[in-house]
JSON list of C-alpha atoms in Angstrom, two decimals:
[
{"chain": "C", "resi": 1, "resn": "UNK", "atom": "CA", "xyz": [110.23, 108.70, 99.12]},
{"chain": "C", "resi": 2, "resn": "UNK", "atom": "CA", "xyz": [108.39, 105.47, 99.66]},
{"chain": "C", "resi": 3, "resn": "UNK", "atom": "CA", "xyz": [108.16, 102.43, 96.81]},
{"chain": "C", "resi": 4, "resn": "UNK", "atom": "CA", "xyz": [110.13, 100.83, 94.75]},
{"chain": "C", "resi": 5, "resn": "UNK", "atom": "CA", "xyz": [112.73, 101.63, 91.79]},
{"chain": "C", "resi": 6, "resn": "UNK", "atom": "CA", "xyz": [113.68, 99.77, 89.13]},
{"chain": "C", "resi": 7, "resn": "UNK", "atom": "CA", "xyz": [116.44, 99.31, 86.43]},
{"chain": "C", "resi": 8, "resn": "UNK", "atom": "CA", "xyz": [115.34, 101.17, 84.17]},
{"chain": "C", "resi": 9, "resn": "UNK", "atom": "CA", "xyz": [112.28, 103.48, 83.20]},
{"chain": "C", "resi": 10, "resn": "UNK", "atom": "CA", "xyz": [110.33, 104.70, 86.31]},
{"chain": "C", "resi": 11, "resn": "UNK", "atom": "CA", "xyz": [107.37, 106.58, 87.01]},
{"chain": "C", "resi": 12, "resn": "UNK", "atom": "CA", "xyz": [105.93, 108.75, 89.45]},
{"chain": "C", "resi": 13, "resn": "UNK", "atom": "CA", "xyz": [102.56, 109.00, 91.21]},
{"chain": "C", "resi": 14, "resn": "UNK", "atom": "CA", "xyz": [101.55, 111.22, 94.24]},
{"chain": "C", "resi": 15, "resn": "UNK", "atom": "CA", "xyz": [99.49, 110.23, 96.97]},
{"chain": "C", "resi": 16, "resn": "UNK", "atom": "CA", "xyz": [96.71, 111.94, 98.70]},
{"chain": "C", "resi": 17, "resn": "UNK", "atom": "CA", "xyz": [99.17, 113.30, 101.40]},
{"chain": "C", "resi": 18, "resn": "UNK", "atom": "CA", "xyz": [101.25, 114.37, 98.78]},
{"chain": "C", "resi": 19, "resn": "UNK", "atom": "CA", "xyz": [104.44, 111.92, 98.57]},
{"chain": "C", "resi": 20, "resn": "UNK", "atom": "CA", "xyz": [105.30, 111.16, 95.68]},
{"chain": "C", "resi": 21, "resn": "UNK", "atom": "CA", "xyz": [106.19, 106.88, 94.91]},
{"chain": "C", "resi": 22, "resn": "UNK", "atom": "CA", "xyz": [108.68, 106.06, 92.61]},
{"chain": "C", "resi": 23, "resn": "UNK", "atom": "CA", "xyz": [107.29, 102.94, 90.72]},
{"chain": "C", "resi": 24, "resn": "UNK", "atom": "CA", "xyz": [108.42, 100.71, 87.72]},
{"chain": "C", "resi": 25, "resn": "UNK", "atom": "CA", "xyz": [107.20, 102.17, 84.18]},
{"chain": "C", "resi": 26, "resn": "UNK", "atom": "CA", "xyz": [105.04, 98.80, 83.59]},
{"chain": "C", "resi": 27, "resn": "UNK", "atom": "CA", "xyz": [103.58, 99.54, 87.74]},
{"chain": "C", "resi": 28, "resn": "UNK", "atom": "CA", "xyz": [99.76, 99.06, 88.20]},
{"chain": "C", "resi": 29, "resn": "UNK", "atom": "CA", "xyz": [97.69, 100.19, 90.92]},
{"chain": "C", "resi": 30, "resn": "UNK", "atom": "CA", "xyz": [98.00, 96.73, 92.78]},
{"chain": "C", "resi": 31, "resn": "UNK", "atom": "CA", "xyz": [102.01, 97.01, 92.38]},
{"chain": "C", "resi": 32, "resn": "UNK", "atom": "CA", "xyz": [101.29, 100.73, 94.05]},
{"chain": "C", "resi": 33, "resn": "UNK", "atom": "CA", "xyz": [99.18, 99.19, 97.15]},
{"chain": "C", "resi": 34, "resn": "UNK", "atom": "CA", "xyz": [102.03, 96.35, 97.11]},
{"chain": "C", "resi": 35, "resn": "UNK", "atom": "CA", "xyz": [105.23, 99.24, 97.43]},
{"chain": "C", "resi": 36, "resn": "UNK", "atom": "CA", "xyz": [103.24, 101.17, 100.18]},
{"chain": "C", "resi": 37, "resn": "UNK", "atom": "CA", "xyz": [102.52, 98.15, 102.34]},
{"chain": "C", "resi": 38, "resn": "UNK", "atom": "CA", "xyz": [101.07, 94.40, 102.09]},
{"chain": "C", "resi": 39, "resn": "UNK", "atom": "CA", "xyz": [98.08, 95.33, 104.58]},
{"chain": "C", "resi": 40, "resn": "UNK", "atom": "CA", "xyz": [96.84, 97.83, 101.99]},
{"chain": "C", "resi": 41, "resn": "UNK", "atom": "CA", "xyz": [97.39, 95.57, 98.98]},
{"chain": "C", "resi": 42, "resn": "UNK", "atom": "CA", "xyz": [95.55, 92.84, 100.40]},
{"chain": "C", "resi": 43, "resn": "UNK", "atom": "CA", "xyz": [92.97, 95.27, 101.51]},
{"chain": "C", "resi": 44, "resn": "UNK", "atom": "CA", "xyz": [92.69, 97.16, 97.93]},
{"chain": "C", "resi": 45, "resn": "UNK", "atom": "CA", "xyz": [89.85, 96.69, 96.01]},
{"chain": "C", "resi": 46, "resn": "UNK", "atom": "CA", "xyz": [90.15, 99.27, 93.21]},
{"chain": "C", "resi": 47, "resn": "UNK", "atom": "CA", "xyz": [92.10, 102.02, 92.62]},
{"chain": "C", "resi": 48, "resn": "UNK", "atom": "CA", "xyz": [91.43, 106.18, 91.92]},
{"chain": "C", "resi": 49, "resn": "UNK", "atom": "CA", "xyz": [93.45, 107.57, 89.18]},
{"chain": "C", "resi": 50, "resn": "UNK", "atom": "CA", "xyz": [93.52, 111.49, 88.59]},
{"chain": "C", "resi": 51, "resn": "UNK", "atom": "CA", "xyz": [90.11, 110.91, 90.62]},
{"chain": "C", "resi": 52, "resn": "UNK", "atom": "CA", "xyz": [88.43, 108.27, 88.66]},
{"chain": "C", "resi": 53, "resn": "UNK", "atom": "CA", "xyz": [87.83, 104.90, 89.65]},
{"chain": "C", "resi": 54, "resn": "UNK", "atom": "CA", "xyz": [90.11, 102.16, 87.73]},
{"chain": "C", "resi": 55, "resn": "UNK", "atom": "CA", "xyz": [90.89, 98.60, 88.32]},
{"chain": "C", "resi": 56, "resn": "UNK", "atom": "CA", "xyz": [93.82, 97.87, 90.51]},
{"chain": "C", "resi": 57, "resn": "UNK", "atom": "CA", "xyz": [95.64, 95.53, 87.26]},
{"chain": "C", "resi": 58, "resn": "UNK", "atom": "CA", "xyz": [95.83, 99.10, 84.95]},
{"chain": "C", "resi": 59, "resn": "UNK", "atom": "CA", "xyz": [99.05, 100.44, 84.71]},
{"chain": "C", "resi": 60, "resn": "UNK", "atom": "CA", "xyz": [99.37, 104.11, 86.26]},
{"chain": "C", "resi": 61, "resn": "UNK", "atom": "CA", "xyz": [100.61, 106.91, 84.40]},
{"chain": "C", "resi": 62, "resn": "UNK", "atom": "CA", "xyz": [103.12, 108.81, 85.40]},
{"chain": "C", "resi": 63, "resn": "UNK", "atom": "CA", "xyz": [102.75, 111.40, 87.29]},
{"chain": "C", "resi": 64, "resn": "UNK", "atom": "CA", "xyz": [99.11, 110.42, 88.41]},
{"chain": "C", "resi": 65, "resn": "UNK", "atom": "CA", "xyz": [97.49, 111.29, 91.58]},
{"chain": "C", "resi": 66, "resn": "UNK", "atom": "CA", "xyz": [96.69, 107.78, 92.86]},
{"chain": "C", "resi": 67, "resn": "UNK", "atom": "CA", "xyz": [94.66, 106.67, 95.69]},
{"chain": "C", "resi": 68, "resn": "UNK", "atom": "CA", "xyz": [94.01, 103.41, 96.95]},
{"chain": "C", "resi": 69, "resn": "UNK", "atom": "CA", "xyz": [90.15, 102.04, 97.70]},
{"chain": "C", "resi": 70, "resn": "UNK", "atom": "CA", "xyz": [89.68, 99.81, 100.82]},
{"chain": "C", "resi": 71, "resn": "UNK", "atom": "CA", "xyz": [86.05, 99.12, 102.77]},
{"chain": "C", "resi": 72, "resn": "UNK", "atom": "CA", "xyz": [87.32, 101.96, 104.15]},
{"chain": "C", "resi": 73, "resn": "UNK", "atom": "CA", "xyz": [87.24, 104.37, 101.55]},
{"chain": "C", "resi": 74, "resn": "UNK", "atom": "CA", "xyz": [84.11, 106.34, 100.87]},
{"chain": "C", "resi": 75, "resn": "UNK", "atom": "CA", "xyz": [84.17, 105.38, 97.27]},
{"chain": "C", "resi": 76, "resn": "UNK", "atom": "CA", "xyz": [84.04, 101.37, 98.28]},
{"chain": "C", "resi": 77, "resn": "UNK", "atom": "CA", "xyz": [80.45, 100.55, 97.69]},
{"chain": "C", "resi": 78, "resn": "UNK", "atom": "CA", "xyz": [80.49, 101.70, 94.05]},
{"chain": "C", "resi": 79, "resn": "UNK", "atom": "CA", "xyz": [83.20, 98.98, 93.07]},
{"chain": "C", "resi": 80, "resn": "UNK", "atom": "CA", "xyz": [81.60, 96.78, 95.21]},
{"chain": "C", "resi": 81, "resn": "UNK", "atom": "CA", "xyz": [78.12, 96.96, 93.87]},
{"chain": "C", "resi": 82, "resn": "UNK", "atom": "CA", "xyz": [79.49, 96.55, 90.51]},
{"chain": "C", "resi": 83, "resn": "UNK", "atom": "CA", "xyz": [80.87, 93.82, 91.25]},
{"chain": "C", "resi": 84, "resn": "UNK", "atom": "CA", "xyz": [77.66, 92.30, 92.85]},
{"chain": "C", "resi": 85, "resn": "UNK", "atom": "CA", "xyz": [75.61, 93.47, 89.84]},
{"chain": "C", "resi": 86, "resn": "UNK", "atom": "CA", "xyz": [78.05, 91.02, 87.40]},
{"chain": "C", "resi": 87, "resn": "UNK", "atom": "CA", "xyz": [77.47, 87.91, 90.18]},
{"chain": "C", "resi": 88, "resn": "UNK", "atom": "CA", "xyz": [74.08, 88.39, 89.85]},
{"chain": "C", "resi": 89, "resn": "UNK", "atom": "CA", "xyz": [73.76, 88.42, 86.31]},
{"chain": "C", "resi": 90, "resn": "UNK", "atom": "CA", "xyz": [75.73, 85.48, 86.12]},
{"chain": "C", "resi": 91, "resn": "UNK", "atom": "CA", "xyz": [73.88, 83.86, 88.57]},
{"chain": "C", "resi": 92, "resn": "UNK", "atom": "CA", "xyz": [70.66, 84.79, 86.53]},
{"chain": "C", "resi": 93, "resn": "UNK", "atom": "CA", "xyz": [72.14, 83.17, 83.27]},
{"chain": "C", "resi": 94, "resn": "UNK", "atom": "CA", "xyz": [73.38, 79.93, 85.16]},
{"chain": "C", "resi": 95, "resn": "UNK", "atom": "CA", "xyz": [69.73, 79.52, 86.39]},
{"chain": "C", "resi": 96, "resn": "UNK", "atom": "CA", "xyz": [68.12, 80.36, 83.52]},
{"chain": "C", "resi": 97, "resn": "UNK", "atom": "CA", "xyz": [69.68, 79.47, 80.36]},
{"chain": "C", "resi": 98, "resn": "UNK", "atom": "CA", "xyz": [68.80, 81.71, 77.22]},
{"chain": "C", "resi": 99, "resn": "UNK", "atom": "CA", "xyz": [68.98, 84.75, 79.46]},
{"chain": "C", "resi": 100, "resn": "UNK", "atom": "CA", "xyz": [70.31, 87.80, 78.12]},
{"chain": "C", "resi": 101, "resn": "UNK", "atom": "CA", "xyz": [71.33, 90.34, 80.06]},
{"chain": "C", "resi": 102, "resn": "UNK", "atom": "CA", "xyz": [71.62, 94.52, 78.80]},
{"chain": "C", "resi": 103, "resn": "UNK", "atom": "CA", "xyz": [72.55, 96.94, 81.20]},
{"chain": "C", "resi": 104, "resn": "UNK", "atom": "CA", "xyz": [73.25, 96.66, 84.95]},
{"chain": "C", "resi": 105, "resn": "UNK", "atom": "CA", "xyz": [75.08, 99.97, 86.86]},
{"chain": "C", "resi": 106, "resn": "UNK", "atom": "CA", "xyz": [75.57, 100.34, 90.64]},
{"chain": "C", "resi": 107, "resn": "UNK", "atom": "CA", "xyz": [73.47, 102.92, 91.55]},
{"chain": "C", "resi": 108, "resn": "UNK", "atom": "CA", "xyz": [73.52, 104.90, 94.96]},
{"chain": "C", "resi": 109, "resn": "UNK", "atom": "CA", "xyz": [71.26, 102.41, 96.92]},
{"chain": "C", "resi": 110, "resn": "UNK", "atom": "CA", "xyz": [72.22, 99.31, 95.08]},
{"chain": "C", "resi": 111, "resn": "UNK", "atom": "CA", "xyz": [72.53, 97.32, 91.69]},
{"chain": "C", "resi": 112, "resn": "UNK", "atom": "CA", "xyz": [70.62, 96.59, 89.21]},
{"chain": "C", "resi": 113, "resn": "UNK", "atom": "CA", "xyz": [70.64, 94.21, 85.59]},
{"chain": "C", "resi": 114, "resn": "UNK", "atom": "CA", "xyz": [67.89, 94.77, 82.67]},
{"chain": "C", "resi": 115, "resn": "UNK", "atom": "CA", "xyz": [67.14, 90.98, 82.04]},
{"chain": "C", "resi": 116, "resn": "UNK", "atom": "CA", "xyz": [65.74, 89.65, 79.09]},
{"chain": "C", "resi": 117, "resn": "UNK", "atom": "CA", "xyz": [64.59, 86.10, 80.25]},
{"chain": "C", "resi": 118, "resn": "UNK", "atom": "CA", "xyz": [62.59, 83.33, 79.13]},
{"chain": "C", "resi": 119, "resn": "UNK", "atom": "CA", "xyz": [60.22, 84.34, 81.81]},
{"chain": "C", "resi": 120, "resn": "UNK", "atom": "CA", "xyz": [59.57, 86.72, 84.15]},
{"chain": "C", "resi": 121, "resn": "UNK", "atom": "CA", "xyz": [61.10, 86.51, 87.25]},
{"chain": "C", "resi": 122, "resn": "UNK", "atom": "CA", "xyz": [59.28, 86.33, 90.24]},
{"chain": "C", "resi": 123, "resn": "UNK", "atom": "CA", "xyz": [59.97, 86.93, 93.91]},
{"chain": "C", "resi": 124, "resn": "UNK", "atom": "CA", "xyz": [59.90, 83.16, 94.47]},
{"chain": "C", "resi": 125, "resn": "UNK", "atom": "CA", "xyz": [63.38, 83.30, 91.99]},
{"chain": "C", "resi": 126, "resn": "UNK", "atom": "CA", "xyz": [65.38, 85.65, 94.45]},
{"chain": "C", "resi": 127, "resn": "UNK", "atom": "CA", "xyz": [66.09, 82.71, 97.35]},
{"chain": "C", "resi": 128, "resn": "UNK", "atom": "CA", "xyz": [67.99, 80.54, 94.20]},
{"chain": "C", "resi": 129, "resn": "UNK", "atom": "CA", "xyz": [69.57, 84.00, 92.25]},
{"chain": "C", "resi": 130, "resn": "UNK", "atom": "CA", "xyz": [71.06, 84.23, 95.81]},
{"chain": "C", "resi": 131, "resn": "UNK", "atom": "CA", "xyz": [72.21, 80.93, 96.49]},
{"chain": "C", "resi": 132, "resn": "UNK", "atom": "CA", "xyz": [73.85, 80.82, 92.77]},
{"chain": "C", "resi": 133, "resn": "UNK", "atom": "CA", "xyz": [75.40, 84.42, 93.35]},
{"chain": "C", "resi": 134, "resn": "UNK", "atom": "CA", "xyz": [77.03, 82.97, 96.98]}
]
């Protein structure tokens, strides 16, 4: 059995290959990545619990199947394109004050945001949305 115990209240999570990691009660998928190795927690960017995608800073319940997302991971580009789509829309609001933004999902080729701006945006826009989001 891999991970760490503590003094006091534990829980338990399985991994894809089946072993099971014996974690503190309060233990969050980044404490997880952390007990298995500090190559995976550095590489971790999100975290599937019972098969859903979670944030890494969540605590785990016990007795969760618990798998960790790297690049690696086929499920990567979703929680990266998330991400992406909040830079953006920040980006948008920085440049153009007054903006308000509604809904922006990853979706399977990219990202989007439904912008509600004091003026249209224009392809000329996208060189300074980018600079803003880098």
């Amino acid at each position: 059995m891999r991970g760490v115990a503590s003094i006091g209240a534990v829980k338990n999570v399985t991994l894809p290959d089946g072993t099971r990691l014996e974690l503190a009660d309060d233990a969050t998928g980044r404490d997880a990545a952390e007990a298995i190795g500090p190559g995976l927690a550095r590489a971790a960017v999100a975290a599937l619990v019972d098969g859903e995608m979670t944030d890494l800073a969540l605590p785990l319940p016990d007795g969760a199947t618990l798998g960790i997302v790297t690049s690696k991971s086929d499920e990567y580009l979703y929680p990266m394109r998330h991400t992406a789509a909040h830079v953006m829309a920040e980006a948008v609001q920085n440049l153009f004050p007054g903006t308000k933004f509604a809904f922006g999902p990853p979706i399977d080729d990219g990202f989007y945001y439904d912008f509600d701006l004091p003026r249209p945006l224009t392809e000329d826009d996208f060189p300074a949305i980018e600079a803003e989001m880098k």
